[in-house]
Amino acid sequence: MAQNYTLDEHDAHSSGSPMSERDLTNDSAVLDTSHLGEIQGAFGTIPAHVGNAPRSLSGHLKTALAILGPGLIVMVGDNDAGAFSTYTQAGQNYGVRLLWTLLLLVPVLYVNQEMALRLGSVTGVGHARLILERFGRFWGSFSVIDLFVLNALTIVTEFIGVTLSAGYLGIPKVLAVAIASVLIVASASTGSFRRFERISMFLIAGSFLLIPVFVMVHPPVAAIARGFLVPGTPAHAPLSSIMLLVIAIVGTTVAPWQLFFQQSYVIDKRITPAFMSYERLDLWLGIVIVVVSAAAMFGFSDAAFAHSAGAGHFTNSAGVAEGLARHSGHVVGVLFAIALLDASMIGAAAVGLATAYAAADVMGRNHSLHRSVRSAKGFYATYGALIVVSGALVVTPNVPLGLLTEGVQTLAGVLLPSATVFLLLLCNDREVLGPWVNTRRKNLFTAAVIWVLIILSVILTTSVLFPHLSSGAILDVMGGGLAIGILGAVLLARSTRDSTTEAKPTGVEVDPLTWRMPRSALLTRPQMNSRVRLGLTVLRGYLLIAFLLVIVRVLELAFSHR
């Protein structure tokens, strides 16, 4: 049962219905009035007037439960069909020797998502809209178009996961896709934010089915712990194959849609800077669940296929379910298939919402789960169309689903650096974040992350376009990128402070817990210096060329297989 704070007479107007236009001040940056009011979480409600942290332990617990949701959903949603495929492939083919990559990704996940939730709670404006308003349509349109294309393809891969799990469970694929589509669309179309979040929490609970799978397969825990803490690579495996799998792990764990979803969902839940610490705790909980779940998939896939004919010959997630059943019994295979179905559905819902939020945000339409379908037609129409069309593609004969999956993983790796660059620039814009701008230490770390992502993106793109790329060529790319990347990271970190407009001093001390970004029309457009402009131009040029080359390569493969 949801825990509710007691409302007093001053809060009665905000007890559930969206606020009227007159409740917004002329200086507010919030675009949809439904994004203001009380916080209605799956496990509690916080009235609109509550701005200070509770003093009692029970008060802290009630607040944390009410805030719980954005970080948990975005992280568990990323443990989707693609993640199941990537993690179990790593476990089946190489055991737990690449588990250390997950540990390295933990700070990357936190820093990226923390910046996104900070932007959402402080600005009240979605990520796509913020990029367009601060950098103009020339730069922003690339990010928005990239997002739409990649997200649509990602949702297709989620329905591939639905068909794989349905096939193993003996359910007709068309029926499974139809039912899943209806449930995914219906869950977000009730006009109740709290109802959607409760459904999401139910699906998140389904991800814990991996626990009994892990227990029943009983992989060696000591080996898993060693794989986490001791970096290593599989013996007698080509470096090119290992690098491609490492990049796939990065791409499926840190995805561009997460940034857009996290920022918009925080806004839709009406979270303000006063609750920043609770939302960061929510994010950490999601990260822990993702990493533990991924480690479990590495571990039980390794144990199920070790010393068998299937070791090193990964096919797909359905093949993993069959291998688990042969090793530990039919029940284990069924539990894994259900967990895959559950992950595919929550992944499709999260990616679909990220896209619908961004589309409506850019077009200035109502975009809130608090609203009914009638009062946010464009928002719900975009969401429903993405789900239905993606599901239809999966059950359409002769659609190259395997190539689509490969293309999505490649494009995600290609486009991620661009999203992170704009995230870093926005988090150094004082007119946007005021007292919440990045520290220099966070800038240096993020700049280093961007460099690593760019190098991995280059390796991934060239490996897909040139499948016979040698290990020596990959090492040459990494070595050359190291020298260029160190210089670029330092220049980018130095540029972030002076590339954005500084807030004008007012002589009045600002309270970070109450500071919100003013209406965009009141802000001065940031002036990018020549170094940042050149860096963005080069990055965008590379990404555009790589994007087109990958599409051409996938089409060539599709026609050659006919």
Coordinates of C-alpha atoms in Angstrom, one line a residue:
M1 CA 0.0 0.0 0.0
A2 CA 1.3 3.4 -0.9
Q3 CA 2.5 5.6 2.0
N4 CA 1.1 9.1 1.8
Y5 CA 2.1 12.3 3.5
T6 CA -0.7 14.4 5.1
L7 CA -1.9 17.3 3.1
D8 CA -2.8 20.5 4.7
E9 CA -5.3 23.1 3.4
H10 CA -2.6 24.8 1.3
D11 CA -2.0 21.7 -0.7
A12 CA -5.5 20.6 -1.6
H13 CA -5.2 22.1 -5.1
S14 CA -2.3 19.8 -6.0
S15 CA -3.7 16.5 -4.8
G16 CA -3.9 14.8 -8.1
S17 CA -5.1 16.7 -11.1
P18 CA -2.7 18.5 -13.5
M19 CA -2.1 22.1 -12.6
S20 CA -3.8 24.8 -14.6
E21 CA -1.9 27.2 -16.8
R22 CA -2.3 30.0 -14.3
D23 CA -0.4 28.0 -11.7
L24 CA 2.7 28.4 -13.8
T25 CA 4.7 31.6 -13.4
N26 CA 5.9 33.5 -16.4
D27 CA 9.5 32.6 -15.6
S28 CA 8.9 28.8 -15.4
A29 CA 10.8 26.6 -17.9
V30 CA 8.4 23.7 -17.5
L31 CA 6.6 23.0 -20.8
D32 CA 3.7 20.8 -19.6
T33 CA 1.6 21.8 -16.6
S34 CA 1.2 18.2 -15.7
H35 CA 4.9 18.2 -14.7
L36 CA 4.1 20.3 -11.7
G37 CA 2.4 19.2 -8.5
E38 CA 2.7 16.4 -6.0
I39 CA 5.0 13.4 -6.6
Q40 CA 2.9 10.3 -7.2
G41 CA 5.2 7.3 -7.0
A42 CA 4.4 3.6 -7.1
F43 CA 5.0 3.4 -3.3
G44 CA 4.0 6.8 -2.0
T45 CA 3.0 10.4 -2.5
I46 CA 4.8 13.6 -1.7
P47 CA 2.8 16.9 -1.6
A48 CA 3.9 19.7 -3.8
H49 CA 4.9 21.9 -0.9
V50 CA 7.3 19.5 0.7
G51 CA 10.8 20.8 -0.1
N52 CA 12.9 20.0 3.0
A53 CA 14.3 16.6 3.8
P54 CA 12.4 14.8 6.6
R55 CA 14.2 14.5 10.0
S56 CA 12.9 11.1 11.1
L57 CA 14.1 7.7 9.9
S58 CA 10.5 6.8 8.9
G59 CA 10.2 10.1 7.0
H60 CA 13.4 9.4 5.0
L61 CA 12.1 5.9 4.2
K62 CA 8.8 7.2 3.0
T63 CA 10.5 9.8 0.9
A64 CA 12.9 7.3 -0.6
L65 CA 10.0 4.9 -1.5
A66 CA 8.0 7.6 -3.1
I67 CA 11.0 8.8 -5.2
L68 CA 12.0 5.3 -6.2
G69 CA 11.4 4.6 -9.9
P70 CA 13.3 6.6 -12.5
G71 CA 16.8 5.2 -11.9
L72 CA 15.5 1.7 -11.3
I73 CA 13.4 1.6 -14.4
V74 CA 16.0 3.1 -16.7
M75 CA 18.7 0.7 -15.5
V76 CA 16.6 -2.5 -15.4
G77 CA 15.0 -1.5 -18.7
D78 CA 18.6 -1.5 -20.1
N79 CA 18.9 -5.2 -19.1
D80 CA 16.7 -5.9 -22.1
A81 CA 16.7 -8.5 -24.9
G82 CA 19.9 -7.2 -26.3
A83 CA 21.6 -7.3 -22.9
F84 CA 20.4 -10.9 -22.4
S85 CA 21.9 -11.9 -25.8
T86 CA 25.2 -10.1 -25.2
Y87 CA 25.9 -11.2 -21.6
T88 CA 24.9 -14.9 -22.3
Q89 CA 27.1 -14.9 -25.4
A90 CA 30.0 -13.7 -23.4
G91 CA 29.4 -16.3 -20.8
Q92 CA 28.9 -19.2 -23.3
N93 CA 31.8 -18.3 -25.5
Y94 CA 34.4 -16.9 -23.1
G95 CA 33.2 -17.8 -19.6
V96 CA 33.6 -15.1 -16.9
R97 CA 36.9 -13.7 -18.1
L98 CA 35.3 -10.5 -19.4
L99 CA 33.3 -9.8 -16.2
W100 CA 35.7 -7.0 -15.2
T101 CA 34.3 -4.9 -18.0
L102 CA 31.1 -4.5 -16.1
L103 CA 32.9 -3.2 -13.0
L104 CA 34.6 -0.6 -15.2
L105 CA 31.3 0.5 -16.6
V106 CA 29.8 1.2 -13.1
P107 CA 31.2 4.8 -12.8
V108 CA 30.4 5.5 -16.4
L109 CA 26.8 4.5 -15.8
Y110 CA 26.5 6.5 -12.7
V111 CA 28.1 9.7 -14.0
N112 CA 26.1 9.7 -17.3
Q113 CA 22.8 9.0 -15.6
E114 CA 23.4 11.4 -12.7
M115 CA 24.0 14.2 -15.1
A116 CA 20.8 13.4 -16.9
L117 CA 18.7 13.2 -13.7
R118 CA 20.3 16.5 -12.5
L119 CA 19.3 18.2 -15.7
G120 CA 15.8 16.9 -15.4
S121 CA 15.1 17.9 -11.8
V122 CA 16.8 21.3 -12.2
T123 CA 15.5 22.4 -15.6
G124 CA 12.1 20.7 -16.0
V125 CA 12.9 20.5 -19.7
G126 CA 13.5 17.3 -21.7
H127 CA 16.9 16.4 -23.1
A128 CA 16.0 16.8 -26.8
R129 CA 14.3 20.1 -26.2
L130 CA 17.2 21.4 -24.1
I131 CA 19.7 20.6 -26.9
L132 CA 17.7 22.4 -29.5
E133 CA 17.1 25.4 -27.3
R134 CA 20.7 25.8 -26.2
F135 CA 22.6 24.8 -29.3
G136 CA 20.1 25.5 -32.1
R137 CA 18.4 23.3 -34.7
F138 CA 21.6 22.6 -36.7
W139 CA 23.2 20.7 -33.8
G140 CA 20.1 19.5 -32.0
S141 CA 18.4 18.0 -35.0
F142 CA 21.2 15.5 -35.5
S143 CA 20.8 14.2 -32.0
V144 CA 17.0 14.0 -32.2
I145 CA 17.0 12.2 -35.6
D146 CA 19.7 9.8 -34.4
L147 CA 17.6 9.0 -31.3
F148 CA 14.4 8.3 -33.3
V149 CA 16.1 6.0 -35.8
L150 CA 18.1 4.1 -33.2
N151 CA 15.2 3.7 -30.7
A152 CA 12.8 2.4 -33.4
L153 CA 15.4 -0.3 -34.3
T154 CA 16.0 -1.0 -30.7
I155 CA 12.3 -1.7 -30.1
V156 CA 12.4 -4.2 -33.0
T157 CA 15.2 -6.1 -31.1
E158 CA 13.0 -6.2 -28.0
F159 CA 10.3 -7.9 -30.0
I160 CA 12.9 -10.4 -31.3
G161 CA 13.4 -11.3 -27.7
V162 CA 9.6 -11.7 -27.3
T163 CA 9.6 -14.2 -30.3
L164 CA 12.6 -16.1 -29.0
S165 CA 11.1 -16.6 -25.5
A166 CA 7.6 -17.4 -27.0
G167 CA 9.1 -20.0 -29.3
Y168 CA 10.9 -21.7 -26.4
L169 CA 7.7 -21.7 -24.3
G170 CA 5.6 -23.1 -27.2
I171 CA 3.6 -19.9 -27.8
P172 CA 2.8 -18.9 -31.4
K173 CA 5.1 -16.0 -32.2
V174 CA 2.4 -13.8 -33.8
L175 CA 0.1 -14.3 -30.8
A176 CA 3.0 -13.5 -28.4
V177 CA 3.9 -10.3 -30.2
A178 CA 0.3 -9.2 -30.4
I179 CA -0.3 -9.7 -26.7
A180 CA 2.9 -8.1 -25.7
S181 CA 2.2 -5.1 -27.9
V182 CA -1.2 -4.6 -26.4
L183 CA 0.1 -4.9 -22.8
I184 CA 3.0 -2.5 -23.4
V185 CA 0.8 0.1 -25.0
A186 CA -2.0 -0.3 -22.4
S187 CA 0.4 0.0 -19.5
A188 CA 1.3 3.5 -20.4
S189 CA -2.1 4.7 -21.7
T190 CA -4.2 4.6 -18.5
G191 CA -3.8 8.4 -17.7
S192 CA -2.2 7.5 -14.4
F193 CA 1.5 7.9 -13.8
R194 CA 1.4 5.9 -10.6
R195 CA -0.4 3.0 -12.4
F196 CA 2.4 2.8 -15.0
E197 CA 5.1 2.9 -12.4
R198 CA 3.4 0.1 -10.4
I199 CA 3.2 -2.0 -13.6
S200 CA 6.9 -1.2 -14.2
M201 CA 7.8 -2.3 -10.7
F202 CA 5.9 -5.6 -11.3
L203 CA 8.0 -6.2 -14.4
I204 CA 11.2 -5.3 -12.5
A205 CA 10.3 -7.9 -9.9
G206 CA 10.1 -10.4 -12.8
S207 CA 13.8 -9.8 -13.5
F208 CA 14.6 -11.5 -10.2
L209 CA 13.7 -14.8 -11.9
L210 CA 17.4 -14.9 -12.8
I211 CA 18.1 -15.6 -9.1
P212 CA 16.6 -19.1 -9.0
V213 CA 18.2 -19.8 -12.4
F214 CA 21.6 -18.9 -10.9
V215 CA 20.9 -21.0 -7.8
M216 CA 19.8 -24.1 -9.7
V217 CA 22.7 -23.9 -12.1
H218 CA 25.1 -23.2 -9.2
P219 CA 28.1 -21.7 -11.1
P220 CA 31.3 -21.4 -9.2
V221 CA 31.0 -18.1 -7.2
A222 CA 34.8 -17.9 -6.6
A223 CA 35.5 -17.9 -10.4
I224 CA 32.8 -15.1 -10.8
A225 CA 34.4 -13.0 -8.1
R226 CA 37.8 -13.5 -9.7
G227 CA 36.4 -12.5 -13.1
F228 CA 35.1 -9.3 -11.6
L229 CA 38.3 -8.3 -9.9
V230 CA 41.1 -9.6 -12.1
P231 CA 41.1 -8.2 -15.7
G232 CA 42.0 -10.8 -18.3
T233 CA 41.1 -12.0 -21.8
P234 CA 40.2 -15.5 -23.0
A235 CA 43.1 -17.6 -24.1
H236 CA 43.4 -18.6 -27.7
A237 CA 40.7 -16.2 -28.8
P238 CA 41.3 -13.6 -31.6
L239 CA 41.7 -10.1 -30.2
S240 CA 39.3 -8.8 -32.9
S241 CA 36.5 -11.1 -31.6
I242 CA 37.2 -10.2 -28.0
M243 CA 37.2 -6.4 -28.8
L244 CA 33.9 -6.7 -30.6
L245 CA 32.3 -8.4 -27.7
V246 CA 33.7 -5.9 -25.2
I247 CA 32.2 -3.1 -27.4
A248 CA 28.9 -4.9 -27.5
I249 CA 28.9 -5.1 -23.7
V250 CA 29.6 -1.3 -23.5
G251 CA 26.9 -0.6 -26.1
T252 CA 24.2 -2.7 -24.4
T253 CA 25.1 -1.4 -20.9
V254 CA 25.4 2.3 -21.7
A255 CA 22.8 3.3 -24.4
P256 CA 21.9 6.8 -25.7
W257 CA 18.1 6.3 -25.0
Q258 CA 18.8 6.0 -21.3
L259 CA 19.8 9.7 -21.1
F260 CA 16.6 10.9 -22.8
F261 CA 14.4 8.6 -20.7
Q262 CA 16.0 9.4 -17.4
Q263 CA 15.7 13.2 -17.8
S264 CA 12.1 13.1 -19.1
Y265 CA 10.9 10.6 -16.6
V266 CA 12.3 12.6 -13.7
I267 CA 10.5 15.6 -15.0
D268 CA 7.2 13.7 -15.5
K269 CA 7.5 12.4 -11.9
R270 CA 7.8 16.0 -10.8
I271 CA 11.1 15.5 -8.9
T272 CA 12.8 18.7 -7.9
P273 CA 16.4 19.4 -6.7
A274 CA 15.2 19.1 -3.1
F275 CA 15.0 15.3 -3.7
M276 CA 18.2 14.9 -5.6
S277 CA 19.9 12.7 -3.0
Y278 CA 17.0 10.3 -3.0
E279 CA 17.0 10.0 -6.8
R280 CA 20.8 9.3 -6.7
L281 CA 20.1 6.5 -4.3
D282 CA 17.4 5.2 -6.7
L283 CA 20.0 5.3 -9.5
W284 CA 22.6 3.4 -7.5
L285 CA 20.0 0.7 -6.7
G286 CA 19.3 0.3 -10.4
I287 CA 23.0 0.0 -11.2
V288 CA 23.5 -2.7 -8.6
I289 CA 20.7 -4.7 -9.9
V290 CA 21.9 -4.4 -13.5
V291 CA 25.5 -5.4 -12.7
V292 CA 24.4 -8.3 -10.5
S293 CA 22.0 -9.6 -13.1
A294 CA 24.6 -9.3 -15.8
A295 CA 27.1 -11.2 -13.7
A296 CA 24.6 -13.9 -13.0
M297 CA 24.0 -14.3 -16.8
F298 CA 27.8 -14.5 -17.4
G299 CA 28.1 -17.1 -14.6
F300 CA 25.2 -19.5 -15.4
S301 CA 25.8 -19.4 -19.1
D302 CA 29.5 -20.4 -18.5
A303 CA 28.5 -23.2 -16.2
A304 CA 25.8 -24.5 -18.5
F305 CA 28.0 -24.7 -21.6
A306 CA 31.4 -25.4 -20.1
H307 CA 33.0 -28.6 -21.5
S308 CA 30.1 -29.1 -23.9
A309 CA 29.7 -29.0 -27.6
G310 CA 27.8 -25.7 -27.2
A311 CA 30.8 -23.9 -25.7
G312 CA 32.0 -21.1 -28.0
H313 CA 29.1 -21.6 -30.4
F314 CA 26.5 -19.0 -29.2
T315 CA 23.4 -18.8 -31.4
N316 CA 20.7 -16.7 -29.6
S317 CA 18.9 -16.4 -26.3
A318 CA 16.6 -19.3 -27.1
G319 CA 19.7 -21.5 -27.6
V320 CA 20.8 -20.4 -24.1
A321 CA 17.5 -21.5 -22.6
E322 CA 17.9 -24.9 -24.3
G323 CA 21.4 -25.3 -22.9
L324 CA 20.3 -24.3 -19.4
A325 CA 17.5 -26.9 -19.6
R326 CA 19.9 -29.7 -20.7
H327 CA 22.3 -28.8 -17.9
S328 CA 19.9 -28.2 -15.0
G329 CA 16.4 -29.2 -16.0
H330 CA 13.4 -28.0 -18.0
V331 CA 12.3 -25.6 -15.2
V332 CA 15.5 -23.6 -15.4
G333 CA 15.0 -23.1 -19.2
V334 CA 11.4 -22.0 -18.6
L335 CA 12.4 -19.5 -15.9
F336 CA 15.1 -18.0 -18.2
A337 CA 12.7 -17.7 -21.1
I338 CA 10.1 -15.9 -18.9
A339 CA 12.8 -13.6 -17.6
L340 CA 13.8 -12.8 -21.2
L341 CA 10.1 -12.1 -22.1
D342 CA 9.8 -9.8 -19.1
A343 CA 13.1 -8.0 -20.0
S344 CA 12.0 -7.5 -23.6
M345 CA 8.7 -5.9 -22.5
I346 CA 10.1 -3.5 -20.0
G347 CA 12.8 -2.6 -22.5
A348 CA 10.3 -1.9 -25.3
A349 CA 8.2 0.2 -22.9
A350 CA 11.2 2.3 -21.7
V351 CA 12.7 2.9 -25.1
G352 CA 9.3 3.7 -26.6
L353 CA 8.6 6.2 -23.8
A354 CA 12.0 7.8 -24.3
T355 CA 11.2 8.4 -28.0
A356 CA 7.6 9.6 -27.3
Y357 CA 8.8 12.1 -24.6
A358 CA 11.5 13.5 -27.0
A359 CA 9.2 13.8 -30.0
A360 CA 6.4 15.6 -28.0
D361 CA 9.0 17.7 -26.2
V362 CA 10.5 19.0 -29.4
M363 CA 7.1 19.7 -31.0
G364 CA 5.8 21.4 -27.9
R365 CA 3.0 18.9 -27.3
N366 CA 1.6 17.6 -24.0
H367 CA 3.8 14.7 -22.9
S368 CA 2.9 13.3 -19.6
L369 CA 1.8 9.9 -18.2
H370 CA -0.4 11.9 -15.9
R371 CA -2.5 12.9 -18.9
S372 CA -5.2 10.9 -20.6
V373 CA -4.9 9.8 -24.2
R374 CA -7.4 12.5 -25.2
S375 CA -5.3 15.3 -23.7
A376 CA -1.9 14.1 -25.1
K377 CA -2.9 12.5 -28.4
G378 CA 0.5 13.1 -30.1
F379 CA 2.5 11.7 -27.2
Y380 CA 0.5 8.5 -27.0
A381 CA 0.2 8.1 -30.8
T382 CA 4.0 8.2 -31.2
Y383 CA 4.4 5.7 -28.4
G384 CA 1.7 3.3 -29.7
A385 CA 2.9 3.6 -33.4
L386 CA 6.5 2.7 -32.4
I387 CA 5.4 -0.4 -30.5
V388 CA 2.9 -1.6 -33.1
V389 CA 5.1 -1.1 -36.1
S390 CA 8.1 -2.7 -34.4
G391 CA 6.1 -5.7 -33.4
A392 CA 4.7 -6.0 -37.0
L393 CA 8.2 -5.9 -38.5
V394 CA 9.3 -8.8 -36.4
V395 CA 6.5 -11.2 -37.6
T396 CA 6.8 -10.0 -41.2
P397 CA 8.3 -12.8 -43.4
N398 CA 11.8 -12.2 -44.9
V399 CA 12.8 -9.4 -42.6
P400 CA 16.5 -9.9 -41.8
L401 CA 16.1 -9.9 -38.0
G402 CA 19.7 -11.0 -37.3
L403 CA 21.1 -8.2 -39.4
L404 CA 18.8 -5.7 -37.7
T405 CA 20.1 -6.8 -34.3
E406 CA 23.7 -6.4 -35.5
G407 CA 22.9 -3.0 -37.0
V408 CA 21.3 -1.8 -33.8
Q409 CA 24.3 -2.8 -31.7
T410 CA 26.7 -1.1 -34.1
L411 CA 24.7 2.1 -34.4
A412 CA 24.3 2.4 -30.6
G413 CA 28.1 2.2 -30.3
V414 CA 28.5 4.8 -33.1
L415 CA 26.1 7.3 -31.7
L416 CA 26.8 7.2 -28.0
P417 CA 29.8 9.6 -28.0
S418 CA 27.6 12.4 -29.6
A419 CA 25.0 12.1 -26.9
T420 CA 27.6 12.2 -24.1
V421 CA 29.3 15.3 -25.6
F422 CA 26.0 17.3 -25.5
L423 CA 25.3 16.0 -22.0
L424 CA 28.7 17.3 -20.8
L425 CA 28.2 20.7 -22.4
L426 CA 24.7 21.1 -20.9
C427 CA 26.0 20.2 -17.5
N428 CA 28.6 23.0 -17.7
D429 CA 26.0 25.7 -18.8
R430 CA 25.5 27.9 -15.7
E431 CA 22.4 29.5 -17.0
V432 CA 20.8 26.0 -17.3
L433 CA 22.1 24.4 -14.1
G434 CA 23.1 27.4 -11.9
P435 CA 24.7 26.0 -8.8
W436 CA 24.4 22.4 -10.1
V437 CA 27.0 22.6 -12.8
N438 CA 29.7 20.0 -13.1
T439 CA 32.8 20.0 -11.0
R440 CA 36.2 20.0 -12.8
R441 CA 36.8 16.4 -11.6
K442 CA 33.6 15.2 -13.2
N443 CA 34.5 17.1 -16.4
L444 CA 37.8 15.3 -16.7
F445 CA 36.3 11.9 -16.0
T446 CA 33.5 12.5 -18.6
A447 CA 36.0 13.8 -21.2
A448 CA 38.0 10.6 -20.7
V449 CA 34.8 8.5 -21.1
I450 CA 34.0 10.3 -24.3
W451 CA 37.4 9.5 -25.7
V452 CA 37.1 5.8 -24.9
L453 CA 33.6 5.7 -26.5
I454 CA 34.9 7.3 -29.6
I455 CA 37.8 4.9 -29.9
L456 CA 35.5 1.9 -29.3
S457 CA 33.1 3.4 -31.9
V458 CA 35.8 3.6 -34.5
I459 CA 36.9 0.0 -33.8
L460 CA 33.3 -1.2 -34.0
T461 CA 32.5 0.6 -37.2
T462 CA 35.7 -0.5 -39.0
S463 CA 35.2 -4.1 -37.8
V464 CA 31.7 -4.3 -39.1
L465 CA 32.7 -2.7 -42.4
F466 CA 35.8 -4.8 -42.7
P467 CA 35.1 -8.2 -41.0
H468 CA 38.6 -9.5 -41.7
L469 CA 40.3 -6.7 -39.8
S470 CA 43.4 -8.1 -38.1
S471 CA 44.3 -7.8 -34.4
G472 CA 47.3 -5.7 -35.3
A473 CA 45.1 -3.2 -37.1
I474 CA 42.9 -3.0 -34.0
L475 CA 45.9 -2.3 -31.8
D476 CA 47.1 0.4 -34.2
V477 CA 43.7 2.1 -34.0
M478 CA 43.8 1.9 -30.2
G479 CA 47.3 3.2 -30.0
G480 CA 46.7 6.1 -32.4
G481 CA 43.5 6.9 -30.6
L482 CA 45.3 7.0 -27.3
A483 CA 47.5 9.9 -28.3
I484 CA 44.8 11.8 -30.0
G485 CA 42.3 11.1 -27.3
I486 CA 44.4 12.3 -24.4
L487 CA 44.9 15.6 -26.2
G488 CA 41.3 15.9 -27.1
A489 CA 40.0 15.0 -23.7
V490 CA 42.2 17.7 -22.1
L491 CA 41.1 20.3 -24.6
L492 CA 37.4 19.4 -24.1
A493 CA 37.6 19.5 -20.3
R494 CA 39.3 22.9 -20.5
S495 CA 36.8 24.2 -23.0
T496 CA 33.6 23.2 -21.1
R497 CA 33.9 26.0 -18.6
D498 CA 34.4 28.8 -21.1
S499 CA 32.3 27.4 -23.9
T500 CA 29.0 28.2 -22.1
T501 CA 27.5 31.4 -20.8
E502 CA 28.2 32.2 -17.2
A503 CA 25.3 33.2 -15.0
K504 CA 25.4 36.9 -14.1
P505 CA 26.2 37.5 -10.4
T506 CA 23.2 38.8 -8.4
G507 CA 24.8 39.4 -5.0
V508 CA 22.2 37.1 -3.5
E509 CA 23.2 33.7 -2.2
V510 CA 21.5 30.9 -4.1
D511 CA 19.9 27.9 -2.4
P512 CA 20.7 24.9 -4.6
L513 CA 17.6 23.0 -3.3
T514 CA 15.2 25.5 -4.6
W515 CA 17.0 26.8 -7.7
R516 CA 15.3 26.0 -11.0
M517 CA 16.2 27.0 -14.5
P518 CA 14.3 30.1 -15.7
R519 CA 12.2 30.1 -18.9
S520 CA 14.4 29.5 -21.9
A521 CA 13.5 32.9 -23.5
L522 CA 15.1 34.6 -20.5
L523 CA 18.5 32.8 -21.0
T524 CA 21.4 33.9 -23.1
R525 CA 22.3 31.4 -25.8
P526 CA 25.8 29.9 -25.1
Q527 CA 28.6 31.0 -27.4
M528 CA 30.7 28.0 -28.3
N529 CA 34.4 28.8 -28.8
S530 CA 36.3 27.6 -31.8
R531 CA 37.8 24.5 -30.2
V532 CA 34.4 23.2 -29.1
R533 CA 32.8 24.0 -32.5
L534 CA 35.6 22.3 -34.4
G535 CA 35.4 19.3 -32.1
L536 CA 31.7 19.0 -32.6
T537 CA 32.0 19.4 -36.4
V538 CA 34.6 16.7 -36.6
L539 CA 32.7 14.3 -34.4
R540 CA 29.4 14.9 -36.2
G541 CA 31.1 14.4 -39.6
Y542 CA 32.6 11.1 -38.5
L543 CA 29.4 9.9 -36.9
L544 CA 27.3 10.8 -40.0
I545 CA 29.7 9.0 -42.3
A546 CA 29.9 6.0 -40.0
F547 CA 26.1 5.9 -39.6
L548 CA 25.6 5.8 -43.4
L549 CA 28.4 3.2 -44.0
V550 CA 26.9 0.9 -41.4
I551 CA 23.4 1.2 -43.0
V552 CA 24.9 0.5 -46.5
R553 CA 26.8 -2.5 -45.1
V554 CA 23.6 -4.0 -43.5
L555 CA 21.7 -3.5 -46.7
E556 CA 24.4 -5.2 -48.7
L557 CA 24.4 -8.2 -46.4
A558 CA 20.6 -8.3 -46.5
F559 CA 20.5 -8.4 -50.3
S560 CA 23.3 -10.8 -50.6
H561 CA 21.5 -13.3 -48.4
R562 CA 18.4 -13.3 -50.6

